[in-house]
Short mmCIF file of C-alpha atoms in Angstrom, two decimals:
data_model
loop_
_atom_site.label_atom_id
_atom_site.label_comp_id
_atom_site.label_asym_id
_atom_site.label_seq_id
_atom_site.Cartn_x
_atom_site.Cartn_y
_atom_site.Cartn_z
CA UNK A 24 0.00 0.00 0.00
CA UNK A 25 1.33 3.46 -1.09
CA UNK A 26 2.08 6.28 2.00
CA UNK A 27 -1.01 8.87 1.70
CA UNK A 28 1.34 11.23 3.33
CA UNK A 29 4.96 11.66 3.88
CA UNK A 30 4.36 11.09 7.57
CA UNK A 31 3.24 7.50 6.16
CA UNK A 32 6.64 6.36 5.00
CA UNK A 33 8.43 6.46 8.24
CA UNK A 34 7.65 2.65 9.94
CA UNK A 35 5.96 2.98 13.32
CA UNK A 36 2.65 2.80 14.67
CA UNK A 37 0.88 4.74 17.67
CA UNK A 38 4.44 5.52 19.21
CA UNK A 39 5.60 7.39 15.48
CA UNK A 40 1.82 9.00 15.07
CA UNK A 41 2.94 10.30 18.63
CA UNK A 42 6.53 11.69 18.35
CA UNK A 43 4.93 13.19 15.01
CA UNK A 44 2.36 15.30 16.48
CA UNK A 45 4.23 16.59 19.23
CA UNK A 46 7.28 17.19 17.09
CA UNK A 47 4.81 19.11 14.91
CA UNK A 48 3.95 21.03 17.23
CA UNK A 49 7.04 21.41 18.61
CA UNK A 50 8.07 22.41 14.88
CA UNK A 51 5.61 25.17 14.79
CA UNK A 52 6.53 26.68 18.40
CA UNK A 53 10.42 26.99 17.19
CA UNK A 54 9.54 28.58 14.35
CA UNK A 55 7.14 31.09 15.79
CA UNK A 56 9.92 32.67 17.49
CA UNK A 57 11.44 33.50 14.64
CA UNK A 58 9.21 36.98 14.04
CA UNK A 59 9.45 40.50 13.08
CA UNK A 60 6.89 42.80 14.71
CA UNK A 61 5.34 45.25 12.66
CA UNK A 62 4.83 48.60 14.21
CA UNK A 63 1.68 49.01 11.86
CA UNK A 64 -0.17 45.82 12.77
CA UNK A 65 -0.80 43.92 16.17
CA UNK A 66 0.16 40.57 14.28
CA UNK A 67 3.87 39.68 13.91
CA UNK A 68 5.08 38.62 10.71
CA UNK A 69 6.43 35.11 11.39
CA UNK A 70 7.27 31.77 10.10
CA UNK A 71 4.37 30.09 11.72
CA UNK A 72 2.03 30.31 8.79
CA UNK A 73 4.56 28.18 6.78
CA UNK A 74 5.28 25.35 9.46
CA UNK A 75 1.73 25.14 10.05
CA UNK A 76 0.78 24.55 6.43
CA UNK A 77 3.85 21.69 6.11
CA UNK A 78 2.91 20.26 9.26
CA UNK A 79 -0.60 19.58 7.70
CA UNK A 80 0.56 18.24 4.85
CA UNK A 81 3.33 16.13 6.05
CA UNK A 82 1.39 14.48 8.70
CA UNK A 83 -2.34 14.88 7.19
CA UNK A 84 -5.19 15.48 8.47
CA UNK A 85 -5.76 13.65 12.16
CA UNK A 86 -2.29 13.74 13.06
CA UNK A 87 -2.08 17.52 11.65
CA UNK A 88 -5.20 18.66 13.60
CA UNK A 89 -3.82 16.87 17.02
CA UNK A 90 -0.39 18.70 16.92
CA UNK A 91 -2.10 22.13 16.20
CA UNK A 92 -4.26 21.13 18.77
CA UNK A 93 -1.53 20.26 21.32
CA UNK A 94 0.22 23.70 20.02
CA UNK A 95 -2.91 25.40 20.94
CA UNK A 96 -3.80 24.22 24.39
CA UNK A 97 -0.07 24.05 25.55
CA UNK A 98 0.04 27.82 24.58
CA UNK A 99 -3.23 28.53 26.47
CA UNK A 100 -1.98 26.43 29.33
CA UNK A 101 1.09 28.86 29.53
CA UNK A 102 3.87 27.59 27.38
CA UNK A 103 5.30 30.81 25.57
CA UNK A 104 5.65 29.23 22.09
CA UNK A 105 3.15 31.58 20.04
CA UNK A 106 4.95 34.15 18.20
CA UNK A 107 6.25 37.04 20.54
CA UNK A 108 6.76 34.71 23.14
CA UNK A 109 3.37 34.66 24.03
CA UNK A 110 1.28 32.37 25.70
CA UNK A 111 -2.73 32.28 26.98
CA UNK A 112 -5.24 33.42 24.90
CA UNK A 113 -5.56 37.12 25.14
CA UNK A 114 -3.71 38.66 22.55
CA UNK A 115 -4.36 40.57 18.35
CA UNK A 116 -2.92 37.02 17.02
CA UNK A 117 -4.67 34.52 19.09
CA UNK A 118 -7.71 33.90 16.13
CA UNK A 119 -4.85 33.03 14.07
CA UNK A 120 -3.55 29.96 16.33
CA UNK A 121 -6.81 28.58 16.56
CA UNK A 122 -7.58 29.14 12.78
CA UNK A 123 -3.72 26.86 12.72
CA UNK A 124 -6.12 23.63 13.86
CA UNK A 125 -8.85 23.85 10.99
CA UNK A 126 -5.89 24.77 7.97
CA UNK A 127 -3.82 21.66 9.25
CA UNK A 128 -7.02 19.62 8.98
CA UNK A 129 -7.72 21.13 5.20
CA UNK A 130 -4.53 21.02 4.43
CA UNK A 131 -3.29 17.48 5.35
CA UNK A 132 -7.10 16.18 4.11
CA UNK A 133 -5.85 17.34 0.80
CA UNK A 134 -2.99 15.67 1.17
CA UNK A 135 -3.94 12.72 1.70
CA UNK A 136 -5.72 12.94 -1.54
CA UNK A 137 -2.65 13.46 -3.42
CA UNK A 138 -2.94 17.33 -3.89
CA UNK A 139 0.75 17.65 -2.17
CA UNK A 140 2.78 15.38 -5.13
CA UNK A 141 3.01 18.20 -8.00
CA UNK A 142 3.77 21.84 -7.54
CA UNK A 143 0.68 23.31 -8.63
CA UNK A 144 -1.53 21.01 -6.57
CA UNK A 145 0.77 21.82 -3.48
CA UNK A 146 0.39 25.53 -4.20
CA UNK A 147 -3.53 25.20 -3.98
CA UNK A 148 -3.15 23.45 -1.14
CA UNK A 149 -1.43 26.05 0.51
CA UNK A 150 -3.69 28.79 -0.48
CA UNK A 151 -6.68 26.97 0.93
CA UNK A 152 -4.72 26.78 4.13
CA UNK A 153 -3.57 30.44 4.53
CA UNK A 154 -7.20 31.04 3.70
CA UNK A 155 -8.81 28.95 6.47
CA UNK A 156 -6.18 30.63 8.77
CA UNK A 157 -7.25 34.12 7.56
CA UNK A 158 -10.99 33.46 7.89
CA UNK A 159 -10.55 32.48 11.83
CA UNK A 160 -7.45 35.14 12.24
CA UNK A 161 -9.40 38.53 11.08
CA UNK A 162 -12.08 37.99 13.05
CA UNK A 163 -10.38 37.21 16.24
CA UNK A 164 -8.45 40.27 15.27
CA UNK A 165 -11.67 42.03 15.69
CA UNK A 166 -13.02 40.78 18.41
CA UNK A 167 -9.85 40.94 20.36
CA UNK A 168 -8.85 44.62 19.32
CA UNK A 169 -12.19 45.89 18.52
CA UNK A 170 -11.02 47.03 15.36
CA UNK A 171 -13.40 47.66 12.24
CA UNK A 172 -13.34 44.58 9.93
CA UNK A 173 -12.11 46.96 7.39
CA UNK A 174 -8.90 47.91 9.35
CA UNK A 175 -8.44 44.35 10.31
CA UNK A 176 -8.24 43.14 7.28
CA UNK A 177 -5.81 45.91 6.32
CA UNK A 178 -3.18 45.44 9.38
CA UNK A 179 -3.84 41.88 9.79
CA UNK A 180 -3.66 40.86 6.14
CA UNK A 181 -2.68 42.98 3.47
CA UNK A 182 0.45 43.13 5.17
CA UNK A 183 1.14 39.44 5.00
CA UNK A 184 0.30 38.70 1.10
CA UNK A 185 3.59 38.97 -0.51
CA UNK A 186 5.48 36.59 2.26
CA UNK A 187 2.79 34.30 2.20
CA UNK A 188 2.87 34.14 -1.48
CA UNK A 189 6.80 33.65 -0.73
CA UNK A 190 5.97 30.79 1.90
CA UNK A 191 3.78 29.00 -0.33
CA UNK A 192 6.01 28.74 -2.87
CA UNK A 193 8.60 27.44 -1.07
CA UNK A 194 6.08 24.61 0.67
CA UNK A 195 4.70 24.15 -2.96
CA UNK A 196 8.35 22.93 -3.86
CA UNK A 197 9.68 21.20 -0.93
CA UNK A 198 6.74 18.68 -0.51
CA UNK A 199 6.87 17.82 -4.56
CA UNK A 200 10.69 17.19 -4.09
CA UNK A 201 10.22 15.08 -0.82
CA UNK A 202 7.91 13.03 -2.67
CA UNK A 203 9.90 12.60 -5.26
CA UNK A 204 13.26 11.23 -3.06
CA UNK A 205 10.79 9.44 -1.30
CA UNK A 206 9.73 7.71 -4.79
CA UNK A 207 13.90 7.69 -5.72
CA UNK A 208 14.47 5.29 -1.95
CA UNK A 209 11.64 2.80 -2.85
#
């Protein structure tokens, strides 16, 4: 039987599905700290969006939405791993975390169908993620800073556009190419 993800391919059973989902998340908290704050905007520019999206589609959809998951409550719970260091529930970016659990479940869903294997697949993947993220993120911008929906959407994602577009297209390459040395070892 063929790997629906690339998660798939490394043997293991309930002891790999678990180092996988906390690594995940553990992937997403490291890279979260890499961020630049914006002076404009209440939401850091930061690497999460991208980790987030290959975490999805790496270790698909259950897997995906349990280590955003584990992200997200460990963050509430207190662990500073959201970007800025923060932690709880009460800050601009916190609609964006939680929007992190429903684009990892889009996201690896997709790939588990196969939409990960060829560039332009992987790069509509990716869009539908960073959209599902957006959706949850702008309104808990709003709610959170009481912000029009209007200004929200112009500090919390106009600003965003061209390094997402730059994120994507990285993703959109590297999970063709693992696929493709994972095809190369078999």
């Amino acid at each position: 039987m063929s790997p629906r993800t690339l998660a798939d391919v490394i043997p293991g059973g309930v002891a790999r599905s678990i180092a996988l989902v906390v690594g995940g998340a553990a992937f997403v908290g490291l890279t979260a700290q890499v961020f630049v704050p914006l002076p404009f905007s209440p939401v850091p520019l930061s690497l999460q969006t991208f980790s987030v999206l290959l975490v999805g589609a790496v270790l698909g959809s259950r897997r995906g939405v349990a280590s955003m998951a584990l992200y997200l409550l460990a963050g509430v719970a207190g662990v500073p791993w959201f970007a800025q260091h923060q932690s709880g529930w009460a800050f601009a970016s916190f609609g964006y975390v939680v929007g992190f659990v429903i684009a990892a479940y889009l996201v690896g869903r997709l790939a588990e169908r196969g939409a990960d294997r060829t560039v332009p697949s992987s790069v509509g993947l990716m869009v539908l993620g960073n959209l599902a993220i957006y959706a949850v993120g702008v309104p808990g911008l709003v709610l959170i800073t009481g912000m029009s929906l209007e200004k929200a959407l112009l500090v919390g994602v106009v600003p965003f556009l061209v390094g997402d577009a730059l994120k994507i297209a990285l993703a959109a390459g590297l999970l063709p190419a693992a696929w493709k040395l994972v095809g190369q070892r078999r």
